[in-house]
Short mmCIF file of C-alpha atoms in Angstrom, two decimals:
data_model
loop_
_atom_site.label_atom_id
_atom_site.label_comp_id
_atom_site.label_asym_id
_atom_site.label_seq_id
_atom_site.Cartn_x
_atom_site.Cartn_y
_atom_site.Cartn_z
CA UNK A 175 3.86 -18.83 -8.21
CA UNK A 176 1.63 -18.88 -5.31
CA UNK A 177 4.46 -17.35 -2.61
CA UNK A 178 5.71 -14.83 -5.27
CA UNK A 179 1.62 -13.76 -6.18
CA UNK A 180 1.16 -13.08 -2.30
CA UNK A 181 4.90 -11.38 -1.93
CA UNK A 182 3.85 -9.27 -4.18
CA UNK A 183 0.72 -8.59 -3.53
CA UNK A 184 1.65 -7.92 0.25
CA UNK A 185 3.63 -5.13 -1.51
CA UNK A 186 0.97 -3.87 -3.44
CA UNK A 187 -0.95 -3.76 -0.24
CA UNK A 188 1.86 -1.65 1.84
CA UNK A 189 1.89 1.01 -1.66
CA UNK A 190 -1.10 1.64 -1.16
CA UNK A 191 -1.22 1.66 2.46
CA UNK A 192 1.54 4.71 1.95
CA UNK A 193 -0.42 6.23 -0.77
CA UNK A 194 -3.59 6.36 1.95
CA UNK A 195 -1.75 7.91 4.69
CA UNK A 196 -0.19 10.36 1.97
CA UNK A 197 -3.65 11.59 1.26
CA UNK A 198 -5.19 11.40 4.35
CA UNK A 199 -2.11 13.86 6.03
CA UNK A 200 -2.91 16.03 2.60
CA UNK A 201 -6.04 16.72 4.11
CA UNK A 202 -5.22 16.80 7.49
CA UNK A 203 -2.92 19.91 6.86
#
């Protein structure tokens, strides 16, 4: 349970990442 909480949490973390970099280029253009 442990492994798959930080697997997916790891992915949860890179989604969001995206999502950031999404936004921030948004506003850069």
């Amino acid at each position: 349970p442990r492994v798959f909480l930080r697997r997916t949490h790891k992915k949860t973390l890179e989604t969001v990442a995206i999502e950031i970099l999404r936004s921030y280029a948004v506003d850069l253009s």
